[in-house]
Each structure stands twice: as structure tokens, then as C-alpha cells.
PDB file of C-alpha atoms in Angstrom:
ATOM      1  CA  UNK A1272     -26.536  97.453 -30.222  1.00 58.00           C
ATOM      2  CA  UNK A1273     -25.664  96.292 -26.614  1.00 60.00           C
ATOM      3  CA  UNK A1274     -22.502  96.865 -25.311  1.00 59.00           C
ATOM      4  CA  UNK A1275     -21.905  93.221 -24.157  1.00 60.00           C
ATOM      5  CA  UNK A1276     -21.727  92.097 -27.914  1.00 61.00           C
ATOM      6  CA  UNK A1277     -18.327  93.061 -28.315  1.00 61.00           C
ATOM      7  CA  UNK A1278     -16.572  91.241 -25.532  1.00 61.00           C
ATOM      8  CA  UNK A1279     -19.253  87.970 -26.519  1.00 63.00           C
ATOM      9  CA  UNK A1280     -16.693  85.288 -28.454  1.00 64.00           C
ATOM     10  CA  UNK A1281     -17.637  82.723 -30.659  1.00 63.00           C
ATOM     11  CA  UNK A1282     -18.543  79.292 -28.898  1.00 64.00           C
ATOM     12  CA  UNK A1283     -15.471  76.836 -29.080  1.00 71.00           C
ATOM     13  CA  UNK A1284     -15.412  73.309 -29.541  1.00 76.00           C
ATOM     14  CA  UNK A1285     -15.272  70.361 -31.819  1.00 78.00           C
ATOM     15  CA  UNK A1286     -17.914  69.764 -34.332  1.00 86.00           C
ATOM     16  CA  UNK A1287     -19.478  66.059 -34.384  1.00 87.00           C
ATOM     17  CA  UNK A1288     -17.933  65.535 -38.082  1.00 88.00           C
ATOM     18  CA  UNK A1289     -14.459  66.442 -36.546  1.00 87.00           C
ATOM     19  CA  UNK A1290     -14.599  64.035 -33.267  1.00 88.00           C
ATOM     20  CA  UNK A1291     -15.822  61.037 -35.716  1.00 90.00           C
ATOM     21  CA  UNK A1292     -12.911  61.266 -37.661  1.00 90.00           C
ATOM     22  CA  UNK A1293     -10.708  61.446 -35.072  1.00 91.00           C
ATOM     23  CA  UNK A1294     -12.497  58.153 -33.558  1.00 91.00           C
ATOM     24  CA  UNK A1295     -11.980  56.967 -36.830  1.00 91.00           C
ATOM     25  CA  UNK A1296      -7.971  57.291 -37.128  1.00 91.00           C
ATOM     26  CA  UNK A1297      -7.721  56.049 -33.711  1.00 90.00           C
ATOM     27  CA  UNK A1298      -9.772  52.574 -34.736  1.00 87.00           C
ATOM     28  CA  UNK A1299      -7.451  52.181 -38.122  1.00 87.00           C
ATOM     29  CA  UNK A1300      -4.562  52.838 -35.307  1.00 87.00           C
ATOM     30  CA  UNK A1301      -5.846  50.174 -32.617  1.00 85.00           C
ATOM     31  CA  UNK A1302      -6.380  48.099 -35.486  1.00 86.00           C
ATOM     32  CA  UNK A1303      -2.730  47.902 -36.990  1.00 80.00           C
ATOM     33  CA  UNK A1304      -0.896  48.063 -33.785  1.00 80.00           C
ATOM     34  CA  UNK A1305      -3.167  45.304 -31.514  1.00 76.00           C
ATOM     35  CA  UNK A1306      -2.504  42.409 -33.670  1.00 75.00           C
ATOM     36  CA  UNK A1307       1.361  43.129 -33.379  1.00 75.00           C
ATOM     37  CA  UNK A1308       1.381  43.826 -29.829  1.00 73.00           C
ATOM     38  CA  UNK A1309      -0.359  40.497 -28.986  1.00 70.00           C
ATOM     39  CA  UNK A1310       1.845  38.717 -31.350  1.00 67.00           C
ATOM     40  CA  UNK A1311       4.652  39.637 -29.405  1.00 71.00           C
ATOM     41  CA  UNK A1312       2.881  39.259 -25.972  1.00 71.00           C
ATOM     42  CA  UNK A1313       2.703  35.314 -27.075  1.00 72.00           C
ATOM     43  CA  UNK A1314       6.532  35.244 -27.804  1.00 80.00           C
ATOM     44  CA  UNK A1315       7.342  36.737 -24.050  1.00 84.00           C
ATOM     45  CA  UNK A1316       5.167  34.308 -22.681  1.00 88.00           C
ATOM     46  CA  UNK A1317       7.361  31.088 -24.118  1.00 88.00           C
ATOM     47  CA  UNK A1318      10.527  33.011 -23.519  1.00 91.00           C
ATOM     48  CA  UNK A1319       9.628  33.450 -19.927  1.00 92.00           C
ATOM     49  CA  UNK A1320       8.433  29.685 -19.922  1.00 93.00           C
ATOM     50  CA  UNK A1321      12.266  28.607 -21.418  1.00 94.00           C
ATOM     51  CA  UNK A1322      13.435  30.650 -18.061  1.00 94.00           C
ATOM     52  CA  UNK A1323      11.886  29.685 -15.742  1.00 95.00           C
ATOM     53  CA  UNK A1324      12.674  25.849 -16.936  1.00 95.00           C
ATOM     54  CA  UNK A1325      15.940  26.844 -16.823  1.00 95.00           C
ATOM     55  CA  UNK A1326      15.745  27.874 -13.395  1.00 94.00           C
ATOM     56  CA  UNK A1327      13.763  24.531 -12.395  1.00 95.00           C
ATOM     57  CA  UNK A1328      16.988  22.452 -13.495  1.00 95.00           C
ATOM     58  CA  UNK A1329      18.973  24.042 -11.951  1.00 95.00           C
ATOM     59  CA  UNK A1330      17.439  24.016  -8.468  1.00 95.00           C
ATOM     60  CA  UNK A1331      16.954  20.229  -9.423  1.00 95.00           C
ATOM     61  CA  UNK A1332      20.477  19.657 -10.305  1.00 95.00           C
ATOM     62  CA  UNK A1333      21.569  21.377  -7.158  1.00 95.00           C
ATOM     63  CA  UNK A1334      18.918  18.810  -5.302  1.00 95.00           C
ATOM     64  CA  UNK A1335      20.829  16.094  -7.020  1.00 95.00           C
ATOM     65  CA  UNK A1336      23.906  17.052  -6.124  1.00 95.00           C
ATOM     66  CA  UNK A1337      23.198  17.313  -2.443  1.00 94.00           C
ATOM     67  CA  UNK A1338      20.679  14.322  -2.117  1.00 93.00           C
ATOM     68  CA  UNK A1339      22.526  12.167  -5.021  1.00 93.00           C
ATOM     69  CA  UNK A1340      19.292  11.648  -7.233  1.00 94.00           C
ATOM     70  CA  UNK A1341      16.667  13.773  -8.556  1.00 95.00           C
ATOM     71  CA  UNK A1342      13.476  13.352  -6.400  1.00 94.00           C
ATOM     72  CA  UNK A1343      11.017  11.521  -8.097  1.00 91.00           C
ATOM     73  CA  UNK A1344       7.609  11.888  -9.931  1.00 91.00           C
ATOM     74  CA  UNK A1345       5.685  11.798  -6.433  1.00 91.00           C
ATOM     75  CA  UNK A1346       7.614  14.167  -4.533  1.00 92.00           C
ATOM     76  CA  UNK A1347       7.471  16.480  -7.778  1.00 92.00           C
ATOM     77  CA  UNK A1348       8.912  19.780  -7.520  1.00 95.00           C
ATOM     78  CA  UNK A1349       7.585  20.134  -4.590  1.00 94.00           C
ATOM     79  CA  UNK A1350      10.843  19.022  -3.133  1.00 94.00           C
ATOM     80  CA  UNK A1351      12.800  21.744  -4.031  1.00 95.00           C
ATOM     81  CA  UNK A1352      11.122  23.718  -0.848  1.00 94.00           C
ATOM     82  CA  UNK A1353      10.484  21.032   1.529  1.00 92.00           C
ATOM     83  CA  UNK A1354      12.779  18.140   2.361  1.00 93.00           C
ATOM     84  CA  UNK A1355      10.788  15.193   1.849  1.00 91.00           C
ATOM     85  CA  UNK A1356      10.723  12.475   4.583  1.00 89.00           C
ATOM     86  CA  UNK A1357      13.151  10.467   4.591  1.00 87.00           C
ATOM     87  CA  UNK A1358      16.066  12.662   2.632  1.00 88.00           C
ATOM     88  CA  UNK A1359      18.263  13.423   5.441  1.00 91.00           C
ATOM     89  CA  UNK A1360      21.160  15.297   3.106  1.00 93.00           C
ATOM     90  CA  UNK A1361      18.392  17.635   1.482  1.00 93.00           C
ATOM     91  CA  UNK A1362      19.947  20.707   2.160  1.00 91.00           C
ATOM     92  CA  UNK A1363      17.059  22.824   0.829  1.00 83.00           C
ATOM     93  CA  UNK A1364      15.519  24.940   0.144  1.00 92.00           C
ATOM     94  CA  UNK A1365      16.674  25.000  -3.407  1.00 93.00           C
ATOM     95  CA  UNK A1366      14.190  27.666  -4.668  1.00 93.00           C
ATOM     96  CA  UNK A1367      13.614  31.224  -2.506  1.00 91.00           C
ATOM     97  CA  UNK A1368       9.999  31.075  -3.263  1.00 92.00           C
ATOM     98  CA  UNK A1369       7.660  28.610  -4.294  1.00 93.00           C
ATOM     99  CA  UNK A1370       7.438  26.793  -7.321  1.00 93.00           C
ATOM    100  CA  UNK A1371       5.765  28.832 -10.303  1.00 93.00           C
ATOM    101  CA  UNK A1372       2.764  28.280 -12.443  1.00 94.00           C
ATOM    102  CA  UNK A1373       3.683  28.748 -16.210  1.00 93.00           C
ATOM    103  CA  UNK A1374       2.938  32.246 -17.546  1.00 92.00           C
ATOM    104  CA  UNK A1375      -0.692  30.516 -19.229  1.00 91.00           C
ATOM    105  CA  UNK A1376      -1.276  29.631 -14.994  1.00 92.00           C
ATOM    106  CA  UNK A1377      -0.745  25.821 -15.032  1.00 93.00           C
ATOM    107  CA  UNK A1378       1.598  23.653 -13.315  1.00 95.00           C
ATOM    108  CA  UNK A1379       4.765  22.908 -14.601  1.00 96.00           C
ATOM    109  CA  UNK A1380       5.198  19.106 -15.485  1.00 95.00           C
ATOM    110  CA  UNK A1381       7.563  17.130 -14.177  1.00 96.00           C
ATOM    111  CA  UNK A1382       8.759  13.167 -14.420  1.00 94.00           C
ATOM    112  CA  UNK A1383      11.537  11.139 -12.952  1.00 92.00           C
ATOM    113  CA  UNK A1384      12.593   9.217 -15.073  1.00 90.00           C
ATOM    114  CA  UNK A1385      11.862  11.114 -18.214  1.00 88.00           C
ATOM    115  CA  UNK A1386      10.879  10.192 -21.574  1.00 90.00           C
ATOM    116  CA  UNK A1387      13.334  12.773 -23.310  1.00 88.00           C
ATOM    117  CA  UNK A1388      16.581  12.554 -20.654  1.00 88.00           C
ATOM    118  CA  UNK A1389      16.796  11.676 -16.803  1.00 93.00           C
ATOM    119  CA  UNK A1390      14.234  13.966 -16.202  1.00 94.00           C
ATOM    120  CA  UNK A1391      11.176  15.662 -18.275  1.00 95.00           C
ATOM    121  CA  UNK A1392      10.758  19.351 -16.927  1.00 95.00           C
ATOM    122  CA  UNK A1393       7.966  20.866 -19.003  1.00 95.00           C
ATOM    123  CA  UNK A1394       4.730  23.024 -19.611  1.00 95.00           C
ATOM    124  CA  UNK A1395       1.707  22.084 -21.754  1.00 92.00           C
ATOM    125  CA  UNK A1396       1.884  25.939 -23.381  1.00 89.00           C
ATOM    126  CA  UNK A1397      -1.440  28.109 -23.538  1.00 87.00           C
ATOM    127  CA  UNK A1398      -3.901  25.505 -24.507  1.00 86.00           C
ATOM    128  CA  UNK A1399      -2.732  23.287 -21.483  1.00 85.00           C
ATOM    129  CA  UNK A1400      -3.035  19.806 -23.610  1.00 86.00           C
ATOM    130  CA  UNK A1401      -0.430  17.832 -24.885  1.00 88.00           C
ATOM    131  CA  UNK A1402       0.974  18.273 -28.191  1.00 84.00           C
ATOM    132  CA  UNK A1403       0.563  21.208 -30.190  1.00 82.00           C
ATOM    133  CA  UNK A1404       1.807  24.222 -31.999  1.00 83.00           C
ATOM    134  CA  UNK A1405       3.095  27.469 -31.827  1.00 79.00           C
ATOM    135  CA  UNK A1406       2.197  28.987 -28.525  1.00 77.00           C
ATOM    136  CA  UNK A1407      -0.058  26.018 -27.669  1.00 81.00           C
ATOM    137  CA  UNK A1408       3.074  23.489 -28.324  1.00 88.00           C
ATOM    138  CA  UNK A1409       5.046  22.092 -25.368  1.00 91.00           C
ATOM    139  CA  UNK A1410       7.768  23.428 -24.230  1.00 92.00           C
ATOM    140  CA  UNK A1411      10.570  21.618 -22.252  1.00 92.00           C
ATOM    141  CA  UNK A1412      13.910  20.709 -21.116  1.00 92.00           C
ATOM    142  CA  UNK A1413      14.907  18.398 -24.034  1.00 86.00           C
TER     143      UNK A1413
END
């Protein structure tokens, strides 16, 4: 017997059976926990959307305020940063940085007059077409 094969340990590590099982609690894991993630991902994204409306008309009312109208359709929202030509009490800017896209990365929608009120401040939702429902439903100032 050599004298080495006392200090020699047995070789460590995880057995093939042992690392699919684990892979196998993990996918039951990912499985039961993705769904209800995303599902709340899609309810942070029209919360955020309500905000950020909110925030709109109210850098709109403040333009009406100084100017004494909302600006209309064709000047859009891009008035809220630039003084369009011609407004000579636009006291702007209304907005510290430019006008957002809606958490789906579209445009927000704007009219003057509106449909629903004065004016229509509003976002298509994630499919980006009128209409809708749940997360792909309009969302708006009205």
C-alpha cells in the first residue's frame, strides 16, 4: 500500500441526477413567479402613463394661464418648451425637459379642442391603436 493513499480524498462534486433536479425546481420557480412579475410590470406601466398625464396638464394649464388659451393641435405639446411664434406672454418653458414618450415609446396624443373636455391629453396604451383593453386600452385625461 502507498503511502499517498491515505491523505487521497474522495472526488467532490454534484452528480448529473442532482444538478437536473435542481434545474428542475428552478424552472417550476421561473414558471410561477414570471407570469406574476409581468402582470404587475403591465400595471406600472399605466400607472406611470396616469402620471405623467398628470404632469402634461399641468404644464398645459400653467401655459394657459400665462398665454390665456391652451396652444392648439398644431403647436402640440411641443409648446410647452418652445414659445411658439407669435405668443409673446409664453413665459416657458413649462416642462424642465422635453416632452416624454409613453412608457410603450409612443407619443403622447394631444387635441385642442378635445372630444372629452377642452383638451384630449392621451396615450394609445401598448398596442399603440385606438380603442382597446386592458393594457392596450387608452388612457387619458377624461
Amino acid at each position: 500500500m502507498s503511502p499517498y493513499q491515505y491523505f487521497r480524498r474522495p472526488a467532490a462534486g454534484f452528480t448529473l441526477l442532482e444538478l437536473l433536479v435542481v434545474l428542475v425546481i428552478i424552472g417550476l420557480l421561473v414558471g410561477y413567479v414570471a407570469p406574476r412579475y409581468f402582470a404587475q410590470v403591465g400595471k406600472s406601466e399605466v400607472k406611470v402613463t396616469r402620471a405623467q398625464i398628470k404632469a402634461l396638464e399641468d404644464a398645459l394649464d400653467q401655459y394657459r394661464l400665462d398665454v390665456g388659451r391652451y396652444p392648439d393641435s398644431d403647436q402640440g405639446l411641443a409648446a410647452l418648451n418652445s414659445q411658439p411664434a407669435g405668443e409673446e406672454r409664453w413665459q416657458g418653458p413649462y416642462l424642465r425637459k422635453e416632452v416624454p414618450n409613453d412608457p410603450w415609446g409612443q407619443p403622447y396624443q394631444y387635441k385642442q379642442p378635445g372630444e372629452h373636455g377642452e383638451i384630449d391629453l392621451f396615450s394609445l396604451g401598448k398596442d399603440g391603436q385606438p380603442g382597446g383593453a386592458g393594457e392596450a386600452a387608452d388612457i387619458g385625461n377624461w
